[in-house]
mmCIF file of C-alpha atoms and ligand atoms in Angstrom:
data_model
loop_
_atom_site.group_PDB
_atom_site.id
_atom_site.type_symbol
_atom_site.label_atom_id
_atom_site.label_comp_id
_atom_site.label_asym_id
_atom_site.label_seq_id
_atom_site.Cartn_x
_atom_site.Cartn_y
_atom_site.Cartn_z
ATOM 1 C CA UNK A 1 0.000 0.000 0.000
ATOM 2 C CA UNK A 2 1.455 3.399 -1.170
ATOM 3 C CA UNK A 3 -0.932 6.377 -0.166
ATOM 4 C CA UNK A 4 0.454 9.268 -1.963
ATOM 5 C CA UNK A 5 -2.526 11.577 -1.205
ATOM 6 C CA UNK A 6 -6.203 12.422 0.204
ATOM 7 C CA UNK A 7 -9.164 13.887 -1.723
ATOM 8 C CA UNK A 8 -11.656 15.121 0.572
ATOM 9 C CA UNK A 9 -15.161 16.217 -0.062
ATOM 10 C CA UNK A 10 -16.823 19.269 1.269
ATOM 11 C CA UNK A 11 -20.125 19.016 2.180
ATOM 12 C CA UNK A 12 -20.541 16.830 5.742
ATOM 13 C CA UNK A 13 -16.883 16.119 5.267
ATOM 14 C CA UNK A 14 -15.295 19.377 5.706
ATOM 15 C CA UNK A 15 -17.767 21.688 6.722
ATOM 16 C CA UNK A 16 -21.852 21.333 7.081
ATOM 17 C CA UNK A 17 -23.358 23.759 4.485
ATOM 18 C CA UNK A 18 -26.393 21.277 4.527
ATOM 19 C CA UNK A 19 -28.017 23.281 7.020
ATOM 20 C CA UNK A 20 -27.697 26.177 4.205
ATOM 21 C CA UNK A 21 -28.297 24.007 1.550
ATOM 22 C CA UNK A 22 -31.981 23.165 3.352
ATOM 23 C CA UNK A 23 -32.290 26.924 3.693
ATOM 24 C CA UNK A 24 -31.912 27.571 0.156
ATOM 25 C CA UNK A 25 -34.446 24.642 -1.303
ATOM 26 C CA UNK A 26 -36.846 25.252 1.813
ATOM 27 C CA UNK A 27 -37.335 29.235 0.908
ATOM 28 C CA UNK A 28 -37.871 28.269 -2.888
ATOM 29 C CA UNK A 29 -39.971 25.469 -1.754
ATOM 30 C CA UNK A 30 -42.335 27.628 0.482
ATOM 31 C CA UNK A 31 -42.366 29.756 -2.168
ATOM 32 C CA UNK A 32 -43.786 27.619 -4.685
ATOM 33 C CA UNK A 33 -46.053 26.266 -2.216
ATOM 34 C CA UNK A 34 -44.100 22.549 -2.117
ATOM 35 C CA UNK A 35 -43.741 20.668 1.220
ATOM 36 C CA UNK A 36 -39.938 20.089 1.681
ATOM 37 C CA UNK A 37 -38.746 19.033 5.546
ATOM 38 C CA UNK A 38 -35.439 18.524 6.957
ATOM 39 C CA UNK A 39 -35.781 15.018 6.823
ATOM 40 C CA UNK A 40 -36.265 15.147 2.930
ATOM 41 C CA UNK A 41 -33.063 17.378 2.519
ATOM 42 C CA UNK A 42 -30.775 14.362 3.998
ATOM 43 C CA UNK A 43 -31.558 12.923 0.812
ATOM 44 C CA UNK A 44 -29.920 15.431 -0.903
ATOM 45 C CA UNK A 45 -26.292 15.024 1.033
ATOM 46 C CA UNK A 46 -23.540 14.766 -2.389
ATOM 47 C CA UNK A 47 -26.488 15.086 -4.783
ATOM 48 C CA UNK A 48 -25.789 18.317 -7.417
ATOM 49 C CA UNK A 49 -28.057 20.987 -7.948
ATOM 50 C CA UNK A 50 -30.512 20.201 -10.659
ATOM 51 C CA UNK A 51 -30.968 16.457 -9.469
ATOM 52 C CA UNK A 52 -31.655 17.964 -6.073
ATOM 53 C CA UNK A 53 -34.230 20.216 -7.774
ATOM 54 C CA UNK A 54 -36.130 17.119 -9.454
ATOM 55 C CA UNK A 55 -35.992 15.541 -6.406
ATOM 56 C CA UNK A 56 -38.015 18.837 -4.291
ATOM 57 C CA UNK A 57 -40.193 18.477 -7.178
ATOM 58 C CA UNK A 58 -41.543 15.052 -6.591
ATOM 59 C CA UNK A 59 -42.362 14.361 -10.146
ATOM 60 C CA UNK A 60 -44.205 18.076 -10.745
ATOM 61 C CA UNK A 61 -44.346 19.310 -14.263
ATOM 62 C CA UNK A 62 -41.821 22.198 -14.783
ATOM 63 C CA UNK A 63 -40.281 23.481 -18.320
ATOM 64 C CA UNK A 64 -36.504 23.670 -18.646
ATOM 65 C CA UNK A 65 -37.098 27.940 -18.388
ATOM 66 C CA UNK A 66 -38.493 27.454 -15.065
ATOM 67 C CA UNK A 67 -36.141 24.302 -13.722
ATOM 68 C CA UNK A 68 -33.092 27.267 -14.835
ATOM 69 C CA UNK A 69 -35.323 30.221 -12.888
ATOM 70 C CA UNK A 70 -35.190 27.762 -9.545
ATOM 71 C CA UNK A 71 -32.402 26.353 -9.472
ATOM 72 C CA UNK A 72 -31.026 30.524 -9.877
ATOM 73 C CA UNK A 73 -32.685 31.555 -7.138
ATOM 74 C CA UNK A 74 -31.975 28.759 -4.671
ATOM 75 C CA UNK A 75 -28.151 29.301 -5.438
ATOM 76 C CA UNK A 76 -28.832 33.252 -5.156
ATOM 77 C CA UNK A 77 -30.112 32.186 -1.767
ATOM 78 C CA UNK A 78 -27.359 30.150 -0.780
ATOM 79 C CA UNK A 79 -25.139 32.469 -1.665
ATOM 80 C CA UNK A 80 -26.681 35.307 0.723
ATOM 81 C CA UNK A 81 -26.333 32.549 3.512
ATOM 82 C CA UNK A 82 -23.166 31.457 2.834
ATOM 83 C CA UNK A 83 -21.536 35.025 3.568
ATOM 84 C CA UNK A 84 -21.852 33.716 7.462
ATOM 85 C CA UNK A 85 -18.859 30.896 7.011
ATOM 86 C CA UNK A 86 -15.813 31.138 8.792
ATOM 87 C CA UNK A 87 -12.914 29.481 9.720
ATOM 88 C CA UNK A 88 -14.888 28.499 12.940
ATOM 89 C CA UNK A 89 -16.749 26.609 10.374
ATOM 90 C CA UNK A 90 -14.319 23.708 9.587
ATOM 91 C CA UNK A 91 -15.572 20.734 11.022
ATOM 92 C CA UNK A 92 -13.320 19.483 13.962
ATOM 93 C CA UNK A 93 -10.341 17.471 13.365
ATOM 94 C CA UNK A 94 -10.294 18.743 9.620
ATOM 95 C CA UNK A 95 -7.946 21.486 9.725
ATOM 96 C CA UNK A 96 -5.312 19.507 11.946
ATOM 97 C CA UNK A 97 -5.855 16.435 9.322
ATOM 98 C CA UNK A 98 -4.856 18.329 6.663
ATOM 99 C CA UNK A 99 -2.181 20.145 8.357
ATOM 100 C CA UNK A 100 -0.950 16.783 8.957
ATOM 101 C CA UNK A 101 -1.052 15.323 5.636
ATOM 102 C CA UNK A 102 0.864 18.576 3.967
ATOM 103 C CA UNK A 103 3.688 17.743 7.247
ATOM 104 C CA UNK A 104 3.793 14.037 5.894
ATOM 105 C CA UNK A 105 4.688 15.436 2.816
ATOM 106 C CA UNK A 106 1.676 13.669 0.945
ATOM 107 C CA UNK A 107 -0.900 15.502 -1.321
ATOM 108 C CA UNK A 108 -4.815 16.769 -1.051
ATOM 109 C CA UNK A 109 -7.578 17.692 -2.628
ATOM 110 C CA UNK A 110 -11.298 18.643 -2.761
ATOM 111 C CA UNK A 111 -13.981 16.671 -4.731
ATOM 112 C CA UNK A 112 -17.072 17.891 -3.781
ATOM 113 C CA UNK A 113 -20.120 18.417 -6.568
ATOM 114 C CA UNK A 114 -20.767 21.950 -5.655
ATOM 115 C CA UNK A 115 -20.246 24.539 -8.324
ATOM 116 C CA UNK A 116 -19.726 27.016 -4.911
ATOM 117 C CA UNK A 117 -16.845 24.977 -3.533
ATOM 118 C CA UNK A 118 -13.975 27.162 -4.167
ATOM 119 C CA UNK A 119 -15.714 30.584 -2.084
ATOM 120 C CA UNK A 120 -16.838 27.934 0.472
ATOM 121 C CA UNK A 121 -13.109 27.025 1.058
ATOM 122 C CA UNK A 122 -11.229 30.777 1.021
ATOM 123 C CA UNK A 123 -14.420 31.259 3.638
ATOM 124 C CA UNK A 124 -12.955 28.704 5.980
ATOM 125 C CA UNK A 125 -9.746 29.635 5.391
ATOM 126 C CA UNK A 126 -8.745 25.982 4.295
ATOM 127 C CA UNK A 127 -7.661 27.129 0.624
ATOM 128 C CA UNK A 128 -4.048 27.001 1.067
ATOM 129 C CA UNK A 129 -3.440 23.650 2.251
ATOM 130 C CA UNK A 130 -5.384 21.803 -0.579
ATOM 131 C CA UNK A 131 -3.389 21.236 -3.399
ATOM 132 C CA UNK A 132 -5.775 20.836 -5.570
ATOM 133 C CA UNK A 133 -9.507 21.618 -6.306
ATOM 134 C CA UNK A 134 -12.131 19.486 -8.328
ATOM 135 C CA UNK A 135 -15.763 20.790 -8.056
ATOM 136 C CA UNK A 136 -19.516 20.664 -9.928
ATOM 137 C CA UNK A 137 -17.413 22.809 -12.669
ATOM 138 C CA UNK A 138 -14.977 20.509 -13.581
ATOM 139 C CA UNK A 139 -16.780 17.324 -15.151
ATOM 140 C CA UNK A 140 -20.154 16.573 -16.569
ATOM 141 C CA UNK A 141 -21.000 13.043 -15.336
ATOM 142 C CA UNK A 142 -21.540 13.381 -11.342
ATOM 143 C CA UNK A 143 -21.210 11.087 -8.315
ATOM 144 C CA UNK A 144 -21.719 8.228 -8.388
ATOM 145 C CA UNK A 145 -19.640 8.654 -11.123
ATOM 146 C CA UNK A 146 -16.188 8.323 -10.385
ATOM 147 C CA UNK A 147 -15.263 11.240 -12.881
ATOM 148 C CA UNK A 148 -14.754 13.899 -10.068
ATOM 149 C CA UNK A 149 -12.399 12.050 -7.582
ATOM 150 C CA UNK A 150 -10.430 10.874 -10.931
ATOM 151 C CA UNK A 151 -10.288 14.594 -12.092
ATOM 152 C CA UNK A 152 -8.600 15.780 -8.365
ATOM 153 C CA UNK A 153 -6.536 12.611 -8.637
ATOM 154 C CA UNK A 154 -5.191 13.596 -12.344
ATOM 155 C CA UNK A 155 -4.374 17.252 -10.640
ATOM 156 C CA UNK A 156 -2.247 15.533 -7.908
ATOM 157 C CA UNK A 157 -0.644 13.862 -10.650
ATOM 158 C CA UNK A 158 -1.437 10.143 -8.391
ATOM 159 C CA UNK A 159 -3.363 6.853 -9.293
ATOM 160 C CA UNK A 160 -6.696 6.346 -8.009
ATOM 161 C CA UNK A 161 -5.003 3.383 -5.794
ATOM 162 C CA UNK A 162 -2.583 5.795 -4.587
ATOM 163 C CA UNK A 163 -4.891 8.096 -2.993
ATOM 164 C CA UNK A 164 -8.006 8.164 -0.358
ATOM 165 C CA UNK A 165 -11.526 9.423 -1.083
ATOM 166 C CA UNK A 166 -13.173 11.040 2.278
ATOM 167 C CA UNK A 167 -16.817 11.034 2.001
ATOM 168 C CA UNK A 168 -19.928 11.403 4.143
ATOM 169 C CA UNK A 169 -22.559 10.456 1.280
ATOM 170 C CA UNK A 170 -23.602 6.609 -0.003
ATOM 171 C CA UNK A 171 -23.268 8.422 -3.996
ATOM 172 C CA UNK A 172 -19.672 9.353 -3.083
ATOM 173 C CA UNK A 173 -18.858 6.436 -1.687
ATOM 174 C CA UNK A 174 -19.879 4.851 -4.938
ATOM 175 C CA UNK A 175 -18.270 6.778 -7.487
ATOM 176 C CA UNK A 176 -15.005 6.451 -4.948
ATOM 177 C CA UNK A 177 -15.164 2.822 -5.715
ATOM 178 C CA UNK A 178 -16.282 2.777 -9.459
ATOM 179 C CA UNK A 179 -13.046 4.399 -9.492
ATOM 180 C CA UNK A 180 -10.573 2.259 -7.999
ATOM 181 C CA UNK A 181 -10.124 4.376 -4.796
ATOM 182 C CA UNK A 182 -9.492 3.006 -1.393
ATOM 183 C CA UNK A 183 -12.221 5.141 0.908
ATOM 184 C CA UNK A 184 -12.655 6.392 4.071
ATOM 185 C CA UNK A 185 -16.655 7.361 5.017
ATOM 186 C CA UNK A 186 -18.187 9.431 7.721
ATOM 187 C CA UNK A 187 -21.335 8.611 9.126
ATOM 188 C CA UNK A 188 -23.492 5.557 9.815
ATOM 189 C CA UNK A 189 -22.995 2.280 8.454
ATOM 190 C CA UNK A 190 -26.538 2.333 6.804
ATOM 191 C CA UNK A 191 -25.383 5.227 4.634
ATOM 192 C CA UNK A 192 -21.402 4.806 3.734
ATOM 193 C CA UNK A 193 -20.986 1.070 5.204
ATOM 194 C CA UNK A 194 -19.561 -0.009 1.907
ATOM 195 C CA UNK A 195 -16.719 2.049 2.885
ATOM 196 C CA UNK A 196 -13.026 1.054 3.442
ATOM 197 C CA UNK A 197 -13.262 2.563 6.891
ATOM 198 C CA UNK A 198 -16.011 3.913 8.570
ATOM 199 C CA UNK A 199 -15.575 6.508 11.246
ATOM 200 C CA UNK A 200 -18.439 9.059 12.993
ATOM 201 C CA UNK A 201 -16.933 12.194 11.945
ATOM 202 C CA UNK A 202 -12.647 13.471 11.653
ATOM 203 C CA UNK A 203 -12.737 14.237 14.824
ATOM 204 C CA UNK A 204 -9.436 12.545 16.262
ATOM 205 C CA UNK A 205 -8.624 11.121 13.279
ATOM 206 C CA UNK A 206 -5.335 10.892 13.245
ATOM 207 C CA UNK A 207 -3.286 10.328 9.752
ATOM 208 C CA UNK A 208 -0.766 7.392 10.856
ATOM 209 C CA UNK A 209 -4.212 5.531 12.268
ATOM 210 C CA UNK A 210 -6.231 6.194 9.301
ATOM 211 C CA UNK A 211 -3.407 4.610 7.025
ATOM 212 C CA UNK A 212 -3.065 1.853 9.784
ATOM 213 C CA UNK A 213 -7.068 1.466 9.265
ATOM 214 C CA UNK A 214 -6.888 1.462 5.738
ATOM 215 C CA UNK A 215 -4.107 -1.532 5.570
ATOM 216 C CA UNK A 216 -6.321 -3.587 7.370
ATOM 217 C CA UNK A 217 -9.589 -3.226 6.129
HETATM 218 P P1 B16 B 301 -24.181 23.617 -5.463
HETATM 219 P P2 B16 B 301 -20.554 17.945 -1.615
HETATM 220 C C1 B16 B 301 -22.935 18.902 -2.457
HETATM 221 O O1 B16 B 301 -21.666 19.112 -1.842
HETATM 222 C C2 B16 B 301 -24.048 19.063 -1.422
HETATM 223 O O2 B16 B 301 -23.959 18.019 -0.446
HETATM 224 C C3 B16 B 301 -25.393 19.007 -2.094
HETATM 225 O O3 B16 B 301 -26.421 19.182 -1.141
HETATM 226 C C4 B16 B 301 -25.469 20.098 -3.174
HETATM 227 O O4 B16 B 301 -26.717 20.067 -3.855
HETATM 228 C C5 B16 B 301 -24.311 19.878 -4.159
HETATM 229 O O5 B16 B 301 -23.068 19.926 -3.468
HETATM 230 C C6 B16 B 301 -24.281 20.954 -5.265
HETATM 231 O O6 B16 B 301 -24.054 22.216 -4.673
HETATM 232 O O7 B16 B 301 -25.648 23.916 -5.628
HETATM 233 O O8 B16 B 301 -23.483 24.600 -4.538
HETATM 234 O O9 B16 B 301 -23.468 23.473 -6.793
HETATM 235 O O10 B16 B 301 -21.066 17.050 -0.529
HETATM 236 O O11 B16 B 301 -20.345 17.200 -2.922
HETATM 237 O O12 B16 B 301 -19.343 18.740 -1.190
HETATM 238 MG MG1 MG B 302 -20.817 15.503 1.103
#
């Protein structure tokens, strides 16, 4: 085993801008008069924009005009909410993971499907230790596709089975796999299970026992 570097995903991995996320789809929800609970955004952890939109929809007729009108307006909201993150905002054990993986001399990066990632990161002030960042601009086939954690991986200039895909969402998980990736996932076993490793959050994850974990599993 020869881990040469660590893609990370944002989203429930990084930071938690699914509470803004459910913001977002809830105002343009109420506003079209469309039920949408907390429960129902869960469903929407990894999952890009439009798909998410489809999904609020719950099969309702809409032409491609108005699809492009909502899915502006819940990213116009998003935006206005997103001003709030800080560096307080990195979830904990993040920041002193990735200060350890730049000390071990070994590589990172972001794969995360939203086309916002890059002013999410300078927010938290994370920007400078990722070497490399992959988001909903840079390929047109999403997770579970593998095609975003193989676009960070061709950045880092690594093999998929040189590097680790962190992920809190069953969909990145997947695409992790598809794509030859060994994979570390946050949250219960129900949801990332298939998994490598499984751990609750980064909190005390330390690098020499998550490569320890990994040669084991
Ligand atoms: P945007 P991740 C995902 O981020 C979110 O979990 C998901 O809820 C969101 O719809 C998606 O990004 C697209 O975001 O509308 O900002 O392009 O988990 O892949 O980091
Ligand atoms: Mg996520």
């Amino acid at each position: 085993m020869s881990i040469r570097g660590f893609i990370f995903d944002l989203d429930g991995v990084l930071t938690d801008t699914a509470e803004y996320h459910y913001r977002g789809w809830k105002r343009l929800a109420d506003e079209l008069g469309i039920p949408f609970t907390r429960e129902e955004n869960e469903a929407l952890r990894g999952i890009p924009r439009r798909e998410s939109l489809l999904t609020l929809l719950k099969g309702r007729p809409a032409t491609e005009e108005q699809l492009q009108e909502w899915m502006a307006r819940k990213n116009a909201y998003y935006l206005e909410y997103i001003r709030e993150i800080s560096p307080a905002d990195v979830l904990p054990g993040a920041r002193e993971l990735l200060e350890e993986i730049r000390a071990a001399g070994l590589k990172s990066a972001l794969g995360s499907a939203s086309k916002n990632a890059r002013e999410v990161i300078e927010r938290l002030g994370i920007a400078p230790l990722l070497d490399a960042v992959s988001d909903g601009n840079s390929v047109t086939r999403q997770k579970p596709a593998p095609d975003l954690f193989l676009h960070a991986a061709a950045q880092l200039q690594l093999s998929p089975w040189q590097c680790v895909v962190v992920e809190d969402a069953a969909a990145g998980i997947e695409a992790a796999l598809a794509g030859g990736f060994w994979t570390i996932g946050l949250g219960p076993q129900t949801r990332v299970g298939r998994a490598h490793v499984v751990l609750p959050s980064l909190q005390d994850a330390r690098l020499e026992n998550l490569l320890a974990g990994l040669k084991t599993s």
